Coordinates of C-alpha atoms in Angstrom, one line a residue:
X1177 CA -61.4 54.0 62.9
X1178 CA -61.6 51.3 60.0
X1179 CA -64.0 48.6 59.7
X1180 CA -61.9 45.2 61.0
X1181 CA -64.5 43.3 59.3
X1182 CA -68.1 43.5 57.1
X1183 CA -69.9 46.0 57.8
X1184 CA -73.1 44.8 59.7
X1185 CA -75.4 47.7 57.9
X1186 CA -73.7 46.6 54.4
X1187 CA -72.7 43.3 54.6
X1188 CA -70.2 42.0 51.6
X1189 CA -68.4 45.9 50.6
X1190 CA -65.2 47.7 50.5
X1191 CA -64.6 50.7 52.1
X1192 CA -61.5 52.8 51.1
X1193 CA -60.6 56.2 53.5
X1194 CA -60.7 59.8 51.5
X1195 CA -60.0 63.0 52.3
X1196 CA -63.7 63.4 53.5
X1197 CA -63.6 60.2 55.3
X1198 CA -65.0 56.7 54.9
X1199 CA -66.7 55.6 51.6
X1200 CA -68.0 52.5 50.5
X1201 CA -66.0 51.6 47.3
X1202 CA -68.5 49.6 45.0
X1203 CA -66.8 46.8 42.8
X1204 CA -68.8 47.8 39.2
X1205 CA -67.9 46.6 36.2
X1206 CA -65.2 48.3 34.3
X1207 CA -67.1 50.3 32.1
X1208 CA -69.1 51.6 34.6
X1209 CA -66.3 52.4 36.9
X1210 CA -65.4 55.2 34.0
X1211 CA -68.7 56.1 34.0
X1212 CA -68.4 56.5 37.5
X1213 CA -65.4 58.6 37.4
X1214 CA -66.5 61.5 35.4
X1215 CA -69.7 61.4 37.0
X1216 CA -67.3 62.1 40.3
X1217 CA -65.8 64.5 38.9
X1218 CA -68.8 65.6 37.9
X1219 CA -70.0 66.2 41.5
X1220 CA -67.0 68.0 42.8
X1221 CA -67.6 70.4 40.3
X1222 CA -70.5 73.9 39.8
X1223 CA -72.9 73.1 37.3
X1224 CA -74.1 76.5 35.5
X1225 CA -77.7 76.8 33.8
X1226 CA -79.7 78.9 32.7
X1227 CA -79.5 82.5 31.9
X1228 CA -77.7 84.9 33.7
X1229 CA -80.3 86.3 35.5
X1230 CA -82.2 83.1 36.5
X1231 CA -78.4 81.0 37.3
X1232 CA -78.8 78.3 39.6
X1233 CA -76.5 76.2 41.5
X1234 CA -76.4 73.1 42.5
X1235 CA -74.9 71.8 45.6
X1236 CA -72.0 68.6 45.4
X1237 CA -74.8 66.2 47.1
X1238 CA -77.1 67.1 44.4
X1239 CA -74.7 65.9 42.0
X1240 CA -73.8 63.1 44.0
X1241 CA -77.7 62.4 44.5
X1242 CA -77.9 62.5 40.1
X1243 CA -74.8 60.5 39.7
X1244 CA -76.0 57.4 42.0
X1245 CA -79.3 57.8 40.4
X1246 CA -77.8 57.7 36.9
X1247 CA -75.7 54.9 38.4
X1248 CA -79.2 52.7 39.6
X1249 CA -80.9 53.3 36.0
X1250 CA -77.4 51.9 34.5
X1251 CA -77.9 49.0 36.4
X1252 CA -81.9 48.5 35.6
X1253 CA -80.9 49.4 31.8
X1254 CA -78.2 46.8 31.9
X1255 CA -79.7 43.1 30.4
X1256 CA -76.4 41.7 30.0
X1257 CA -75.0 41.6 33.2
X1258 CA -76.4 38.7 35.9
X1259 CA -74.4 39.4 38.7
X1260 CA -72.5 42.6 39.9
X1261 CA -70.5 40.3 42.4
X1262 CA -66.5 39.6 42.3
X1263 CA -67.0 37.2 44.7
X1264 CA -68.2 33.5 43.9
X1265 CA -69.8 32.6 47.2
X1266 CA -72.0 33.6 49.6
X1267 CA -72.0 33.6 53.8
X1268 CA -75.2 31.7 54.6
X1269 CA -76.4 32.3 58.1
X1270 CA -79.4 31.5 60.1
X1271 CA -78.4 34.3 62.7
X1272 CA -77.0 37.8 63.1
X1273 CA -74.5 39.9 64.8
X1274 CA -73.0 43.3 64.4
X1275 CA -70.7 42.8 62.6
X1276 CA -71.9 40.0 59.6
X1277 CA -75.5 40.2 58.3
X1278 CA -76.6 36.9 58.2
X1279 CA -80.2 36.8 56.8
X1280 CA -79.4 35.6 53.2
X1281 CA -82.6 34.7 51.2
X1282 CA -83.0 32.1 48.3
X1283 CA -82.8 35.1 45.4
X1284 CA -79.9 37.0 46.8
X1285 CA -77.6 33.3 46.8
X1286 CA -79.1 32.8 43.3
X1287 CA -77.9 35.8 42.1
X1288 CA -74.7 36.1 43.8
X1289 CA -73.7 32.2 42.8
X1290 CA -72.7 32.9 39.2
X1291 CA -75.1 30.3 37.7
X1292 CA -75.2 32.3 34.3
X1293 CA -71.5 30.9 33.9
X1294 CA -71.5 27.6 35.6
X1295 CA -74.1 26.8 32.7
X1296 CA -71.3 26.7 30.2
X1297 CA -69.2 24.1 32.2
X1298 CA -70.4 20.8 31.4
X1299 CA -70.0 19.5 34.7
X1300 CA -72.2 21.9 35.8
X1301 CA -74.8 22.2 33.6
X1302 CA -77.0 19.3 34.8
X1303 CA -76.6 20.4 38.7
X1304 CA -77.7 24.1 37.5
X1305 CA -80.9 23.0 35.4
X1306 CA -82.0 20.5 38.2
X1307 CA -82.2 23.5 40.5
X1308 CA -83.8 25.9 38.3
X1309 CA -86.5 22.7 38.5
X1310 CA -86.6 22.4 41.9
X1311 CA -87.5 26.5 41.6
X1312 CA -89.7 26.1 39.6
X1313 CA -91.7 23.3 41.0
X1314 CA -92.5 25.3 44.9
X1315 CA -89.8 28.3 45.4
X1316 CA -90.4 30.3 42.4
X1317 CA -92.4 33.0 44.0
X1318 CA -90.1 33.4 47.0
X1319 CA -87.5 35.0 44.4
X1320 CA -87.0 38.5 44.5
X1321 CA -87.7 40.6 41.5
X1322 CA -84.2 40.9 40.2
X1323 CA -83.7 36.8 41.2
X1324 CA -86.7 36.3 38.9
X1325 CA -85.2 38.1 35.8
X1326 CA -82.1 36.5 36.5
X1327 CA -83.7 32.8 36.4
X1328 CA -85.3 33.6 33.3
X1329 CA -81.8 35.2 31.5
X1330 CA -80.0 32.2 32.7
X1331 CA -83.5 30.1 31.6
X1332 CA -83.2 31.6 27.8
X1333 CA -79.3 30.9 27.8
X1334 CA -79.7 27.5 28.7
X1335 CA -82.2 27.1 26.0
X1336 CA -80.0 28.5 23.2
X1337 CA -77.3 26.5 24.3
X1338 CA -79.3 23.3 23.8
X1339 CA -80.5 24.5 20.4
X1340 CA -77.1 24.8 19.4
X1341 CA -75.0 22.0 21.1
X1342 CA -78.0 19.7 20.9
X1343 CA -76.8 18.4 24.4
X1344 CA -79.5 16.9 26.1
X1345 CA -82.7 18.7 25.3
X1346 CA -85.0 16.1 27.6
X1347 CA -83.6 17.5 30.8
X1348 CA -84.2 20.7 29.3
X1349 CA -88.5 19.3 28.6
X1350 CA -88.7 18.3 32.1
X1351 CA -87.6 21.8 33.3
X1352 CA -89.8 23.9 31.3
X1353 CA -93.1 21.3 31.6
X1354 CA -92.8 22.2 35.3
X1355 CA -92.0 25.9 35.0
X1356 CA -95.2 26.4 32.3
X1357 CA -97.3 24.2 34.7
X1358 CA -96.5 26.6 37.6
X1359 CA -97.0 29.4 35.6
X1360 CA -100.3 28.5 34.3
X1361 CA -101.4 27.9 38.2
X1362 CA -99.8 30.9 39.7
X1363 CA -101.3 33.3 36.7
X1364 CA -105.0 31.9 37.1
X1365 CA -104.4 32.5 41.5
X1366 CA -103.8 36.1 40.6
X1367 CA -104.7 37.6 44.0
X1368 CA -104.1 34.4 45.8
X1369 CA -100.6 33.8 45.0
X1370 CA -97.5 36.4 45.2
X1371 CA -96.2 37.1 42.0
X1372 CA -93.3 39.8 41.7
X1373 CA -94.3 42.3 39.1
X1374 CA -96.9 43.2 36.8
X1375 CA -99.5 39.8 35.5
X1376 CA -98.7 40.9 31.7
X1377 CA -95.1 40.2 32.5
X1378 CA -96.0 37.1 33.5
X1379 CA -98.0 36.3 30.8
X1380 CA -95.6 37.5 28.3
X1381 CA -93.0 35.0 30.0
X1382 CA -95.2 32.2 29.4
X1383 CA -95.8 32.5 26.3
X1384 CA -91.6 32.7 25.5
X1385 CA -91.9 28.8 27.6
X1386 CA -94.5 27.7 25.4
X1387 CA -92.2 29.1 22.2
X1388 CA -89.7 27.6 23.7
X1389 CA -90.8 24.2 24.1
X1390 CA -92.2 24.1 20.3
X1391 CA -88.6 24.9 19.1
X1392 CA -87.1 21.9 21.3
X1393 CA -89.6 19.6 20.1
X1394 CA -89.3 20.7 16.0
X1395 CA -85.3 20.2 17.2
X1396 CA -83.4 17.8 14.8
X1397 CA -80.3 16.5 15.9
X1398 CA -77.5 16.8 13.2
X1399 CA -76.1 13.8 11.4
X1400 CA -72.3 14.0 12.0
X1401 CA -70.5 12.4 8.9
X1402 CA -67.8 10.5 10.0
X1403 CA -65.4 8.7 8.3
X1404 CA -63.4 7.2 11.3
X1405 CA -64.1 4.8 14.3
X1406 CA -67.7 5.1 15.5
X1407 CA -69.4 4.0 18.0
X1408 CA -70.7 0.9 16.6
X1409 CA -66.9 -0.6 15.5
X1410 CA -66.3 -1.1 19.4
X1411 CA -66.5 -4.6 20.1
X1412 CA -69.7 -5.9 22.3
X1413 CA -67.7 -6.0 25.7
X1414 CA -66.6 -2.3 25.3
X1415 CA -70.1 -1.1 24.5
X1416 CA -71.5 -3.2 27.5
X1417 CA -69.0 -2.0 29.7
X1418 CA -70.4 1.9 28.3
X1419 CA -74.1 0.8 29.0
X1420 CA -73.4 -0.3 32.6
X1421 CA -71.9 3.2 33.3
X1422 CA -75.5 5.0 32.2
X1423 CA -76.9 6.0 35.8
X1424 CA -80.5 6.9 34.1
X1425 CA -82.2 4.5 32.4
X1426 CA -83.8 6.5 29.5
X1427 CA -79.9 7.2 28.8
X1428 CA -80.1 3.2 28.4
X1429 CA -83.3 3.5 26.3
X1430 CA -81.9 5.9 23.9
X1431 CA -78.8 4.7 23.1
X1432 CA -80.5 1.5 22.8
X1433 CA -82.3 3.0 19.6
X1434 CA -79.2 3.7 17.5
X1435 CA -78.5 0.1 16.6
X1436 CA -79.5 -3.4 16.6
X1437 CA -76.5 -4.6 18.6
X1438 CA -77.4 -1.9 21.1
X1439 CA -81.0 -2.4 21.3
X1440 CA -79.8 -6.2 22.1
X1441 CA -77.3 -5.0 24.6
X1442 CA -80.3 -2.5 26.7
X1443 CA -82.6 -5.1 27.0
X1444 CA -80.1 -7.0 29.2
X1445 CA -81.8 -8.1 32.6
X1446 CA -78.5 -7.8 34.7
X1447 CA -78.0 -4.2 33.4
X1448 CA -81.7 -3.1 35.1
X1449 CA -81.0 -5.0 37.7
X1450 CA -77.8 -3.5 38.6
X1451 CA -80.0 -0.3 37.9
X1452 CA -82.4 -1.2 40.4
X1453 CA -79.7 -2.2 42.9
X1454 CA -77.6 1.3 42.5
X1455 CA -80.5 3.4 42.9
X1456 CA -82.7 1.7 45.3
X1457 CA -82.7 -0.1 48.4
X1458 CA -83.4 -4.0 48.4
X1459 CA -86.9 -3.1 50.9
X1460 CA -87.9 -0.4 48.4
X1461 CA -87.9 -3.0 45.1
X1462 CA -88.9 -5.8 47.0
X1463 CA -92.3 -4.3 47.6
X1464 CA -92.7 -4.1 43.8
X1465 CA -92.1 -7.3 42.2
X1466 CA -92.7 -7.2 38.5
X1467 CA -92.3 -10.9 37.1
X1468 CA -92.9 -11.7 33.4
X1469 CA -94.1 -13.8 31.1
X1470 CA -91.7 -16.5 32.5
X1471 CA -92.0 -16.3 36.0
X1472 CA -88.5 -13.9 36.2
X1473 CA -88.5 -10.4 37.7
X1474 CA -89.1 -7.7 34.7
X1475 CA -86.3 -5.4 36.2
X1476 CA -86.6 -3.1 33.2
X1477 CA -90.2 -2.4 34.7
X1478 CA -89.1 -2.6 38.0
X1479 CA -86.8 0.9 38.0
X1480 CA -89.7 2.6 35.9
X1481 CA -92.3 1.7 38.6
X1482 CA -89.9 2.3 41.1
X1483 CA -88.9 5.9 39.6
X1484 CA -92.5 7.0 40.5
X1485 CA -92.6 6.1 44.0
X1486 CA -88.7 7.0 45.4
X1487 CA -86.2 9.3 44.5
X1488 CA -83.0 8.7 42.4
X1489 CA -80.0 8.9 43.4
X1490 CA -78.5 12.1 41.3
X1491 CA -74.8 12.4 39.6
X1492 CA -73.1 15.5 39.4
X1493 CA -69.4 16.5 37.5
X1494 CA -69.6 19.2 40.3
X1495 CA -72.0 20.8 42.5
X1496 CA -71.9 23.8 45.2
X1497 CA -69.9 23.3 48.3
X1498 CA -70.7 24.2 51.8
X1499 CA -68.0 25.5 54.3
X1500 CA -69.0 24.3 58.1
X1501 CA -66.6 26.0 59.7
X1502 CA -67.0 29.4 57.5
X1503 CA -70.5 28.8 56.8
X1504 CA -70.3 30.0 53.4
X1505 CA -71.1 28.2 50.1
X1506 CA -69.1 28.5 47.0
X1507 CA -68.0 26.7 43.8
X1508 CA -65.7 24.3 44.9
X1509 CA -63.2 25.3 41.8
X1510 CA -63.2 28.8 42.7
X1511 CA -62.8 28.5 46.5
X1512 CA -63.1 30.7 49.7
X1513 CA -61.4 32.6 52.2
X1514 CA -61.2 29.5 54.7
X1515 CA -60.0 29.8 58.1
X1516 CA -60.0 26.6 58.9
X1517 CA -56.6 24.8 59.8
X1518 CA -57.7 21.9 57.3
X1519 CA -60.5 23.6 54.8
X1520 CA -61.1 20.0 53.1
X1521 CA -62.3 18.8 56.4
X1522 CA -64.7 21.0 56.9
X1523 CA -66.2 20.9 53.3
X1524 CA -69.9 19.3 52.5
X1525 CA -71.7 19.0 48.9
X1526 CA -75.0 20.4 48.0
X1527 CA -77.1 19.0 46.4
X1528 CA -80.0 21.1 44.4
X1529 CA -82.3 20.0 46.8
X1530 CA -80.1 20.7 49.8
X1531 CA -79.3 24.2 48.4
X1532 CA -83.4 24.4 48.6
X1533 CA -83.2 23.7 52.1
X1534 CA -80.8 26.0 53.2
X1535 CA -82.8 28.9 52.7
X1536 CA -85.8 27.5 54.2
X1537 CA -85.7 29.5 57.7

């Protein structure tokens, strides 16, 4: 009789009915799915060796046996690929039946969540890198070893990316600080702390951070020549109205450094105040006054020193969506297989942190 759902002992797979039965059908990657094929026909075939006298044959599980093992070394041999998943999304559940595994751990969501793409949607890139932090910073070591090698492929294309679009290489300093700091702490706890894989791995990964991070600081950002409207022909309402939309206030800083007009425009005490104001609560700041030189409150000062003792509130183009009624979490732009009468109802966004916490059991 046919499975009406997933399979409890293999949660997330096909199965397709032969002439021998039930067998799982495995969703591999084109290329491999030929491979595949002659190695099934392969296995439904007598292999002859040897001489005459000393022939031996080998039985169809035998063959079946060499082609899944030739099948496992494909996948090990295989650097390009990051996920081996059609599916974008990932049933996360705290509990179990028969019918729907629901242990799901922090490496097997990373890996099935497609964050080697998402990295190449702007709107997605900052969400992706502030989770790889959060990773880095205390869940590192609960990755499997595949999640691991995964984190670091997606790790070196995000690097390459900024090397080549230039698009914000400090978010990219923050990340790997952390990671090498980690590193350097889990490395000398060798014995103490569980690291997945041999310690010259490690070390050999470390060192790639630290190349890494002398490449993004020797990083010169091209001069674009120009010859039409630039950012400094706007008129000073227009480039105050851009400087109030900055939610982070090196943003501010930096942009404050291209021109005099701009630098004029940053230093504005209304624009840290309605910093301040966005990102914190009124308690929060009024336990850290910062006046001046002139009695007023230094707001400027004020987010910095606030920065260190609360949390900011974080802006996303998109994050990771969690289905209550289906429990499952997904892309939002690629969707699920929702039940639900009204799916939008039931939809909640995580945040980098809250996709932490889910797989805290």
């Amino acid at each position: 009789m046919p499975f009406l759902g997933q399979d409890w002992r293999s949660p997330g797979w096909r199965w397709v009915k032969t002439e021998d039965g039930w067998k799982r059908c495995e969703p591999f990657s084109p290329a491999l799915e030929d491979g595949s094929n002659q190695l099934n026909d392969i296995s439904h075939t007598v292999i002859l060796t040897g001489d005459d006298e000393d022939e031996e044959i080998y039985s169809t599980e035998d063959c079946e046996f060499a082609a899944k093992k030739r099948k496992k070394d494909h996948f090990r041999n295989n650097t390009d690929s990051q996920c081996f998943y059609r599916e974008k999304w990932i049933y996360v559940h705290k509990e179990s039946t028969r019918e729907r595994h629901g242990y799901c751990t922090l490496g097997e969501a990373f890996n099935r969540l497609d964050f080697s793409s998402a990295i190449q949607d702007i709107r997605r890139f900052n969400y992706v890198v502030k989770l790889l932090q959060l990773i880095a910073k205390s869940q590192l070591t609960s990755l499997s070893g595949a999640a691991q090698k995964n984190y670091f492929n997606i790790l070196d294309k995000i690097v390459r990316k900024v090397m080549e679009d230039q698009y914000n290489p400090r978010l990219i300093k923050d990340l790997l600080q952390d990671l090498s700091s980690t590193l350097c702490i889990l490395i000398r706890g060798v014995g103490k702390s569980v690291l997945v894989g041999n310690i010259n791995i490690w070390i050999c990964r470390l060192e790639t951070i630290l190349l890494w991070q002398q490449q993004l600081k020797n990083l010169q950002m091209n001069k674009q020549v120009n010859n039409g409207l630039t950012l400094s022909d706007l008129p000073l309402h227009m480039l105050n109205n851009i400087l109030y939309r900055f939610s982070d206030g090196w943003d501010i800083i930096t942009l404050g450094q291209v021109t005099p007009t701009l630098y004029m425009l940053s230093e504005d005490r209304q624009l840290w105040k309605k910093l301040c104001q966005y990102h914190f609560a009124e308690k929060q700041f009024c336990r850290h006054l910062i006046p001046s030189e002139k009695g007023h409150i230094d707001w400027k000062l004020m987010y910095f020193a606030l920065q260190k003792y609360y949390p900011i509130k974080e802006q996303y183009g998109d994050t990771l969506h969690f289905c209550r009624h289906c429990s499952i979490l997904f892309w939002k732009d690629t969707g699920h297989p929702c039940t639900a009468s009204d799916p939008d109802t039931c939809l909640m966004p995580v945040s980098p942190q809250h996709f932490i916490d889910l797989f805290k059991f």
